[in-house]
Short mmCIF file of C-alpha atoms and ligand atoms in Angstrom, two decimals:
data_model
loop_
_atom_site.label_atom_id
_atom_site.label_comp_id
_atom_site.label_asym_id
_atom_site.label_seq_id
_atom_site.Cartn_x
_atom_site.Cartn_y
_atom_site.Cartn_z
CA MET F 1 0.00 0.00 0.00
CA GLU F 2 1.25 3.49 -0.85
CA LYS F 3 2.53 5.38 2.17
CA LYS F 4 0.29 8.28 3.18
CA ILE F 5 1.18 11.15 5.48
CA LEU F 6 -1.63 13.50 6.40
CA VAL F 7 -1.37 17.06 7.68
CA THR F 8 -1.78 15.83 11.21
CA ARG F 9 -2.70 12.77 13.24
CA SER F 10 -4.65 12.73 16.48
CA SER F 11 -2.67 11.98 19.60
CA MET F 12 -4.21 9.19 21.62
CA PRO F 13 -3.40 7.50 24.91
CA THR F 14 -2.96 3.73 24.98
CA ILE F 15 -6.28 1.93 24.79
CA GLU F 16 -5.57 0.52 28.27
CA GLU F 17 -5.21 4.01 29.73
CA TYR F 18 -8.47 5.16 28.15
CA VAL F 19 -10.37 2.04 29.24
CA GLU F 20 -9.13 2.54 32.78
CA GLU F 21 -10.36 6.14 32.65
CA ILE F 22 -13.84 5.24 31.42
CA LYS F 23 -14.44 2.22 33.68
CA GLY F 24 -16.13 4.40 36.27
CA ILE F 25 -18.65 5.56 33.68
CA TRP F 26 -20.01 2.00 33.51
CA ASP F 27 -20.25 1.82 37.27
CA SER F 28 -22.13 5.11 37.62
CA HIS F 29 -24.08 5.25 34.33
CA TRP F 30 -23.34 8.99 34.37
CA ILE F 31 -22.44 9.69 30.74
CA THR F 32 -22.86 13.43 30.33
CA ASN F 33 -24.22 16.65 31.91
CA MET F 34 -21.16 17.80 33.85
CA GLY F 35 -20.19 14.52 35.51
CA PRO F 36 -17.10 13.75 37.61
CA ARG F 37 -14.68 13.57 34.65
CA HIS F 38 -15.93 16.90 33.38
CA LYS F 39 -15.23 18.42 36.78
CA GLU F 40 -11.79 16.83 37.06
CA LEU F 41 -10.74 17.92 33.57
CA GLN F 42 -11.99 21.45 34.21
CA GLU F 43 -9.88 21.68 37.37
CA ASN F 44 -6.81 20.17 35.72
CA LEU F 45 -7.13 22.55 32.78
CA ILE F 46 -7.39 25.63 34.97
CA ASP F 47 -4.14 24.52 36.51
CA TYR F 48 -2.37 23.60 33.26
CA LEU F 49 -3.53 26.60 31.24
CA GLY F 50 -2.77 28.98 34.09
CA VAL F 51 -6.14 30.74 33.96
CA GLU F 52 -8.55 31.90 36.65
CA GLN F 53 -11.73 30.24 35.41
CA LEU F 54 -12.91 28.23 32.42
CA ASP F 55 -15.90 26.31 31.15
CA MET F 56 -15.90 23.45 28.69
CA PHE F 57 -17.96 22.81 25.58
CA THR F 58 -18.73 20.22 22.91
CA ASN F 59 -16.17 21.93 20.66
CA GLY F 60 -14.12 25.07 20.22
CA HIS F 61 -16.67 26.63 17.90
CA MET F 62 -19.46 26.53 20.48
CA ALA F 63 -17.06 28.02 23.03
CA ILE F 64 -16.58 31.02 20.70
CA GLU F 65 -20.19 31.31 19.56
CA LEU F 66 -21.66 31.14 23.06
CA SER F 67 -18.95 33.38 24.54
CA LEU F 68 -19.84 36.04 22.00
CA GLN F 69 -23.49 35.62 22.98
CA ALA F 70 -22.63 35.86 26.68
CA LEU F 71 -20.79 39.15 26.06
CA ASN F 72 -24.23 40.53 25.28
CA LEU F 73 -23.13 42.72 22.37
CA PRO F 74 -25.64 44.95 20.58
CA LYS F 75 -27.40 43.20 17.67
CA GLY F 76 -25.89 44.27 14.36
CA GLY F 77 -22.79 45.56 16.13
CA GLU F 78 -19.48 45.57 14.28
CA VAL F 79 -16.73 43.19 15.30
CA ILE F 80 -13.18 43.74 14.08
CA THR F 81 -11.63 40.42 13.14
CA THR F 82 -9.30 38.64 10.75
CA PRO F 83 -10.26 36.85 7.52
CA PHE F 84 -7.13 34.67 7.78
CA THR F 85 -8.66 31.96 9.95
CA PHE F 86 -10.84 28.87 9.98
CA ALA F 87 -14.55 29.25 9.13
CA SER F 88 -15.44 29.01 12.80
CA THR F 89 -14.24 32.48 13.83
CA THR F 90 -16.24 34.40 11.23
CA HIS F 91 -19.27 32.14 11.45
CA ALA F 92 -19.48 32.57 15.23
CA ILE F 93 -19.67 36.34 14.70
CA VAL F 94 -22.28 36.17 11.95
CA ARG F 95 -24.39 33.56 13.76
CA ASN F 96 -24.61 36.01 16.67
CA GLY F 97 -26.21 38.63 14.41
CA LEU F 98 -23.00 40.67 14.44
CA GLN F 99 -21.13 42.12 11.51
CA PRO F 100 -17.53 41.08 10.86
CA ILE F 101 -15.26 43.95 9.85
CA PHE F 102 -12.15 42.43 8.35
CA CYS F 103 -8.80 43.85 9.33
CA ASP F 104 -5.63 42.91 7.49
CA ILE F 105 -2.90 40.75 9.03
CA ASN F 106 0.78 41.37 9.45
CA PRO F 107 3.06 39.55 7.01
CA VAL F 108 5.44 38.18 9.65
CA ASN F 109 3.27 36.23 12.08
CA PHE F 110 -0.07 36.39 10.21
CA THR F 111 -2.08 37.73 13.17
CA ILE F 112 -4.32 40.81 12.98
CA ASP F 113 -2.39 44.00 12.12
CA VAL F 114 -3.02 46.36 15.01
CA SER F 115 -1.65 49.34 13.05
CA LYS F 116 -4.63 48.98 10.65
CA MET F 117 -7.25 48.38 13.32
CA GLU F 118 -8.06 51.81 14.69
CA ALA F 119 -9.11 53.10 11.26
CA LEU F 120 -11.87 50.46 11.26
CA VAL F 121 -13.45 51.57 14.55
CA THR F 122 -16.85 53.25 14.15
CA ASP F 123 -19.59 54.10 16.63
CA ARG F 124 -21.08 50.65 15.94
CA THR F 125 -17.90 48.74 16.84
CA CYS F 126 -18.49 46.64 19.94
CA ALA F 127 -15.75 44.00 20.01
CA ILE F 128 -12.49 42.69 18.62
CA VAL F 129 -12.08 38.99 17.78
CA PRO F 130 -8.45 38.35 16.93
CA VAL F 131 -6.97 34.88 16.31
CA HIS F 132 -3.67 33.54 17.65
CA VAL F 133 -3.26 31.85 14.29
CA TYR F 134 -0.99 28.75 14.06
CA GLY F 135 -0.21 29.32 17.76
CA ASN F 136 1.38 32.73 17.02
CA ILE F 137 0.20 35.25 19.53
CA CYS F 138 -1.38 38.55 18.53
CA ASP F 139 -0.12 41.97 19.62
CA ILE F 140 -1.95 41.64 22.93
CA GLU F 141 -0.86 45.01 24.35
CA GLY F 142 -1.75 46.89 21.14
CA ILE F 143 -5.18 45.25 20.95
CA GLN F 144 -5.94 45.98 24.61
CA GLN F 145 -4.95 49.63 24.15
CA ILE F 146 -7.48 50.06 21.33
CA ALA F 147 -10.12 48.11 23.26
CA ASP F 148 -9.64 50.32 26.32
CA LYS F 149 -9.68 53.52 24.28
CA TYR F 150 -13.00 52.69 22.59
CA GLY F 151 -14.62 50.51 25.29
CA LEU F 152 -14.55 47.32 23.20
CA LYS F 153 -14.73 43.71 24.37
CA VAL F 154 -11.93 41.36 23.31
CA LEU F 155 -12.51 37.69 22.56
CA TYR F 156 -9.40 35.79 21.52
CA ASP F 157 -9.85 32.81 19.24
CA ALA F 158 -7.11 30.79 20.92
CA ALA F 159 -8.05 27.54 19.15
CA HIS F 160 -4.42 26.97 18.12
CA THR F 161 -2.68 28.04 21.31
CA PHE F 162 -3.24 25.27 23.83
CA GLY F 163 -0.47 25.47 26.42
CA VAL F 164 1.15 28.60 24.97
CA ARG F 165 2.47 31.05 27.55
CA TYR F 166 3.23 34.72 27.05
CA LYS F 167 5.39 36.67 29.47
CA GLY F 168 5.04 33.78 31.90
CA LYS F 169 1.22 33.83 31.86
CA GLY F 170 -1.14 31.34 30.24
CA ILE F 171 -2.29 32.75 26.89
CA GLY F 172 -5.92 32.16 27.92
CA SER F 173 -5.68 34.83 30.60
CA TYR F 174 -5.68 37.72 28.10
CA GLY F 175 -8.72 39.61 26.81
CA ASP F 176 -12.25 39.34 28.24
CA VAL F 177 -12.41 35.75 27.07
CA SER F 178 -10.13 33.31 25.24
CA CYS F 179 -11.42 30.16 23.55
CA PHE F 180 -9.43 26.98 22.92
CA SER F 181 -10.25 24.03 20.67
CA PHE F 182 -9.70 20.46 21.81
CA HIS F 183 -10.49 19.01 18.38
CA ALA F 184 -8.88 15.77 17.19
CA THR F 185 -6.46 17.80 15.07
CA LYS F 186 -5.14 19.96 17.90
CA VAL F 187 -2.06 19.77 20.16
CA PHE F 188 -4.43 18.61 22.91
CA ASN F 189 -7.66 16.81 22.10
CA SER F 190 -10.70 15.52 23.92
CA ILE F 191 -11.91 13.96 20.61
CA GLU F 192 -14.13 17.01 20.15
CA GLY F 193 -14.16 19.75 22.74
CA GLY F 194 -13.19 23.25 23.66
CA CYS F 195 -13.16 25.74 26.48
CA ALA F 196 -13.60 29.43 27.19
CA CYS F 197 -11.34 31.12 29.76
CA PHE F 198 -12.45 34.23 31.63
CA THR F 199 -12.16 36.11 34.90
CA ASP F 200 -15.65 37.60 35.33
CA SER F 201 -17.79 35.15 37.35
CA ASP F 202 -21.08 36.71 36.14
CA PHE F 203 -19.96 36.12 32.57
CA GLY F 204 -19.12 32.54 33.56
CA LEU F 205 -22.61 31.97 34.95
CA GLU F 206 -24.20 33.33 31.80
CA LEU F 207 -21.97 31.10 29.67
CA TYR F 208 -22.83 28.02 31.74
CA ARG F 209 -26.51 28.81 31.31
CA LEU F 210 -26.13 29.23 27.55
CA LYS F 211 -24.44 25.85 27.11
CA ASN F 212 -27.27 24.17 29.05
CA PHE F 213 -30.51 25.37 27.40
CA GLY F 214 -30.69 28.55 29.47
CA ILE F 215 -31.53 26.51 32.56
CA ARG F 216 -30.78 28.34 35.81
CA GLY F 217 -32.42 25.90 38.21
CA PRO F 218 -34.68 22.83 38.15
CA GLU F 219 -37.74 25.02 37.60
CA ILE F 220 -36.17 28.16 36.16
CA VAL F 221 -35.28 28.61 32.49
CA ASP F 222 -34.57 32.30 32.02
CA GLY F 223 -32.33 32.29 28.96
CA VAL F 224 -32.58 30.98 25.40
CA GLY F 225 -29.61 28.66 25.48
CA ALA F 226 -28.13 25.95 23.30
CA ASN F 227 -26.83 22.51 24.21
CA ALA F 228 -23.04 22.49 24.12
CA LYS F 229 -22.05 20.31 27.07
CA MET F 230 -18.94 18.15 26.94
CA ASN F 231 -19.75 14.49 27.66
CA GLU F 232 -17.87 12.15 29.98
CA PHE F 233 -16.18 10.13 27.21
CA CYS F 234 -14.64 13.29 25.75
CA ALA F 235 -13.65 14.49 29.21
CA ALA F 236 -12.00 11.08 29.84
CA MET F 237 -10.00 11.40 26.62
CA GLY F 238 -9.00 14.90 27.72
CA LEU F 239 -7.83 13.61 31.12
CA CYS F 240 -5.65 10.98 29.43
CA ASN F 241 -4.20 13.30 26.80
CA LEU F 242 -3.47 16.03 29.32
CA ARG F 243 -1.13 13.63 31.15
CA HIS F 244 0.99 13.40 27.99
CA VAL F 245 0.70 16.90 26.58
CA GLU F 246 4.20 18.02 27.56
CA GLU F 247 5.68 15.01 25.78
CA GLU F 248 3.42 15.77 22.81
CA ILE F 249 4.74 19.33 22.58
CA ALA F 250 8.37 18.22 22.98
CA LYS F 251 8.01 15.72 20.12
CA ARG F 252 6.37 18.35 17.93
CA LYS F 253 9.27 20.67 18.70
CA ALA F 254 11.73 18.09 17.38
CA VAL F 255 9.72 17.77 14.15
CA VAL F 256 9.60 21.55 13.73
CA GLU F 257 13.33 21.86 14.33
CA ARG F 258 13.99 19.25 11.65
CA TYR F 259 11.82 21.18 9.16
CA VAL F 260 13.60 24.41 10.04
CA ALA F 261 17.00 22.76 9.57
CA GLN F 262 15.97 21.63 6.08
CA LEU F 263 13.98 24.63 4.88
CA GLY F 264 15.26 27.51 6.99
CA ASN F 265 17.77 28.86 4.51
CA VAL F 266 16.00 28.16 1.25
CA GLU F 267 15.45 31.19 -0.94
CA GLY F 268 11.78 31.91 -1.56
CA ILE F 269 10.56 30.10 1.56
CA GLN F 270 9.25 32.03 4.57
CA LEU F 271 8.78 30.13 7.82
CA ASN F 272 6.75 30.77 10.94
CA PRO F 273 8.56 33.15 13.34
CA VAL F 274 9.84 32.46 16.82
CA GLN F 275 8.13 35.12 18.96
CA GLU F 276 9.84 36.90 21.81
CA GLY F 277 8.48 36.17 25.30
CA VAL F 278 6.40 33.24 24.01
CA LEU F 279 6.59 29.61 25.07
CA PRO F 280 5.27 27.97 21.88
CA ASN F 281 3.25 24.78 21.36
CA TYR F 282 4.33 23.92 17.78
CA ALA F 283 0.73 23.63 16.63
CA TYR F 284 1.23 24.11 12.87
CA PHE F 285 4.08 24.38 10.41
CA PRO F 286 3.06 26.97 7.80
CA VAL F 287 5.38 27.72 4.89
CA ILE F 288 4.98 30.68 2.52
CA PHE F 289 6.23 30.07 -1.03
CA ASP F 290 7.35 32.94 -3.22
CA GLU F 291 7.02 31.41 -6.67
CA LYS F 292 9.59 33.62 -8.39
CA MET F 293 12.29 33.17 -5.79
CA PHE F 294 11.60 29.54 -4.91
CA GLY F 295 10.91 28.26 -8.42
CA ALA F 296 7.52 26.68 -7.76
CA SER F 297 4.17 28.02 -6.64
CA ARG F 298 2.31 26.93 -3.52
CA ASN F 299 -0.18 25.06 -5.71
CA GLN F 300 2.61 23.26 -7.56
CA VAL F 301 4.26 22.18 -4.30
CA PHE F 302 0.87 21.08 -2.96
CA ALA F 303 0.23 18.95 -6.08
CA THR F 304 3.72 17.39 -6.03
CA LEU F 305 3.32 16.45 -2.37
CA GLU F 306 -0.10 15.01 -3.06
CA GLU F 307 1.29 12.80 -5.86
CA SER F 308 3.63 11.31 -3.26
CA GLY F 309 0.81 10.65 -0.76
CA ILE F 310 1.61 13.66 1.41
CA GLY F 311 -1.42 15.66 2.49
CA ALA F 312 -0.26 19.21 3.15
CA ARG F 313 -3.13 21.67 3.61
CA LYS F 314 -3.82 25.23 2.49
CA TYR F 315 -4.74 26.55 5.94
CA PHE F 316 -6.11 29.27 5.56
CA TYR F 317 -7.20 29.53 1.96
CA PRO F 318 -9.62 30.87 0.91
CA LEU F 319 -10.01 33.84 3.24
CA THR F 320 -13.27 33.57 5.19
CA SER F 321 -14.34 36.94 3.71
CA THR F 322 -14.43 35.30 0.26
CA PHE F 323 -16.52 32.27 1.25
CA ASP F 324 -19.44 31.54 -1.10
CA CYS F 325 -21.89 32.09 1.76
CA PHE F 326 -20.78 35.76 1.90
CA HIS F 327 -20.75 36.21 -1.87
CA GLY F 328 -20.23 39.86 -2.82
CA LYS F 329 -20.42 41.12 0.77
CA TYR F 330 -16.73 41.75 1.45
CA ASP F 331 -13.79 42.81 -0.67
CA ALA F 332 -10.67 40.70 -0.12
CA ASN F 333 -8.58 43.46 -1.70
CA GLU F 334 -9.17 45.48 1.47
CA THR F 335 -7.00 42.93 3.30
CA PRO F 336 -4.18 42.64 0.74
CA VAL F 337 -1.62 41.00 3.04
CA ALA F 338 -4.08 38.32 4.10
CA LEU F 339 -4.98 37.73 0.44
CA HIS F 340 -1.31 37.53 -0.54
CA ILE F 341 -0.42 35.07 2.24
CA SER F 342 -3.51 32.90 1.72
CA LYS F 343 -2.47 32.31 -1.90
CA ARG F 344 1.05 31.28 -0.93
CA VAL F 345 0.71 29.33 2.31
CA LEU F 346 0.92 25.61 2.83
CA THR F 347 0.84 23.92 6.23
CA LEU F 348 3.07 20.85 6.24
CA PRO F 349 2.39 17.61 8.13
CA LEU F 350 3.06 17.97 11.84
CA TYR F 351 2.29 15.59 14.68
CA ALA F 352 4.14 14.09 17.59
CA ASP F 353 4.90 10.74 16.01
CA LEU F 354 5.90 12.03 12.60
CA ALA F 355 9.28 10.35 11.96
CA LEU F 356 12.19 12.71 11.37
CA GLU F 357 13.13 10.67 8.28
CA ASP F 358 9.67 11.41 6.94
CA VAL F 359 10.27 15.12 7.53
CA ASP F 360 13.47 14.77 5.48
CA TRP F 361 11.53 12.99 2.74
CA ILE F 362 8.80 15.68 2.69
CA CYS F 363 11.44 18.43 2.44
CA GLU F 364 13.26 16.55 -0.34
CA ILE F 365 10.04 16.41 -2.38
CA ILE F 366 9.39 20.11 -1.75
CA LEU F 367 12.87 21.08 -2.90
CA LYS F 368 12.65 18.83 -5.96
CA SER F 369 9.38 20.46 -7.01
CA ARG F 370 11.36 23.51 -8.18
CA LYS F 371 11.50 23.97 -11.94
N1 T4K M 401 -10.97 28.71 15.41
C1 T4K M 401 -9.92 28.31 14.69
C2 T4K M 401 -8.86 29.30 14.34
C3 T4K M 401 -9.82 26.97 14.26
O1 T4K M 401 -8.77 26.58 13.51
C4 T4K M 401 -10.84 26.06 14.62
C5 T4K M 401 -10.77 24.69 14.20
C6 T4K M 401 -11.91 26.53 15.42
C7 T4K M 401 -11.93 27.87 15.78
C8 T4K M 401 -13.04 25.65 15.85
O2 T4K M 401 -12.65 24.64 16.77
P1 T4K M 401 -13.47 23.22 16.77
O3 T4K M 401 -14.94 23.57 16.81
O4 T4K M 401 -13.11 22.44 15.56
O5 T4K M 401 -13.01 22.59 18.06
C9 T4K M 401 -9.81 20.95 10.93
C10 T4K M 401 -10.53 20.80 12.24
O6 T4K M 401 -11.76 20.12 12.11
C11 T4K M 401 -10.76 22.09 12.96
O7 T4K M 401 -10.90 21.76 14.33
C12 T4K M 401 -9.59 23.04 12.82
N2 T4K M 401 -9.86 24.33 13.38
C13 T4K M 401 -9.23 23.23 11.36
C14 T4K M 401 -8.04 24.14 11.17
O8 T4K M 401 -8.88 21.96 10.83
P2 T4K M 401 -10.44 20.08 8.57
O9 T4K M 401 -11.73 20.07 7.84
O10 T4K M 401 -9.25 20.55 7.83
O11 T4K M 401 -10.12 18.65 9.23
P3 T4K M 401 -9.93 17.24 8.56
O12 T4K M 401 -11.07 16.38 8.94
O13 T4K M 401 -9.62 17.38 7.12
O14 T4K M 401 -8.64 16.70 9.34
C15 T4K M 401 -7.33 17.15 9.04
C16 T4K M 401 -6.37 15.98 9.29
O15 T4K M 401 -6.36 15.62 10.65
C17 T4K M 401 -6.74 14.70 8.56
O16 T4K M 401 -6.18 14.73 7.28
C18 T4K M 401 -6.15 13.62 9.43
C19 T4K M 401 -6.18 14.21 10.82
N3 T4K M 401 -7.27 13.68 11.63
C20 T4K M 401 -8.53 14.18 11.47
C21 T4K M 401 -9.57 13.71 12.23
C22 T4K M 401 -10.97 14.27 12.05
C23 T4K M 401 -7.02 12.68 12.57
O17 T4K M 401 -5.88 12.21 12.71
N4 T4K M 401 -8.05 12.22 13.34
C24 T4K M 401 -9.31 12.69 13.20
O18 T4K M 401 -10.21 12.23 13.93
O19 T4K M 401 -10.70 20.98 9.85
#
């Protein structure tokens, strides 16, 4: 059978470890609705992520969507955000009846460009939703300054930044709320899952209510909520994977270092930056190809890799602002850097157990794809 390497591969505990973790579920018959594993994972995550409070959800998207709802922003309000992200970020804004206002990104770390943000503020602006894309952290101080000046809420889409620390603090402790994804494809997974980190207990209560149908008490339903509760099987997977997350990150680091050794000095290739003051998690390995200097376009490299059974991905192309569902609503030329990067970026396979020889092989194919 032809060898296949995909962009990532879920980390899993041994089956024995998982079975041990779920045995108690059979004894108690308590499968969901904030059971003992949910509680234990929540406590362990507060500790590991270095945040004051957090709540957990079925997935990262619901953490973002319900957090935006819990911020109680004015309907139709404008939210400054990035188009260089996964569908989830933009859709969470739109599904809340809010209007995304797309700000360009900076060409070095691909996060929202704070120098272009203030010009987008109007009297309808109510929030900023930046993304720590690929695990690169945004200009947190710059964003907070603008938020403070105009009285805006800040929700960080921190889906890619599990375990990242900035200036010694957990990345989830910045902004009004920060949302992580625990999807199968992430550095840490609970199969599906996610969390929102916050400091305001009233906000936390509102969020809890929204993930549980708006129920406040056995006979009181005073909110129109959704159902976004994490079940016990996902929480059990989270408990197992959390035990190994440091090892996971260390192995990813070795893979990234091997890529950097092979591709770091190649003309026409731009790699992800190392950011000052940041303890990274090696979530993604994006590469930007300059066709003229490198000798092959992103699409050519993508196709050559695919012919060899290597599934690199074009995260994040197309820009969310150009999705068919928004046809004609936004102009991608207003975010020229994001447009430029999205047409040139390829994220290469990265996971803990990716063999270093396979990294060499992937790089060899990339370099041979030059005309
Ligand atoms: N915000 C941002 C910035 C995000 O990137 C995401 C999710 C979210 C918010 C929302 O968080 P969640 O609601 O998802 O928790 C994937 C993921 O589904 C998605 O979680 C992720 N971002 C996005 C960047 O990538 P796809 O459609 O590319 O995934 P898929 O199914 O093609 O999987 C990619 C590779 O992962 C496969 O080729 C193999 C591997 N894989 C996949 C699955 C599903 C596994 O090894 N095991 C698996 O179970 O979206």
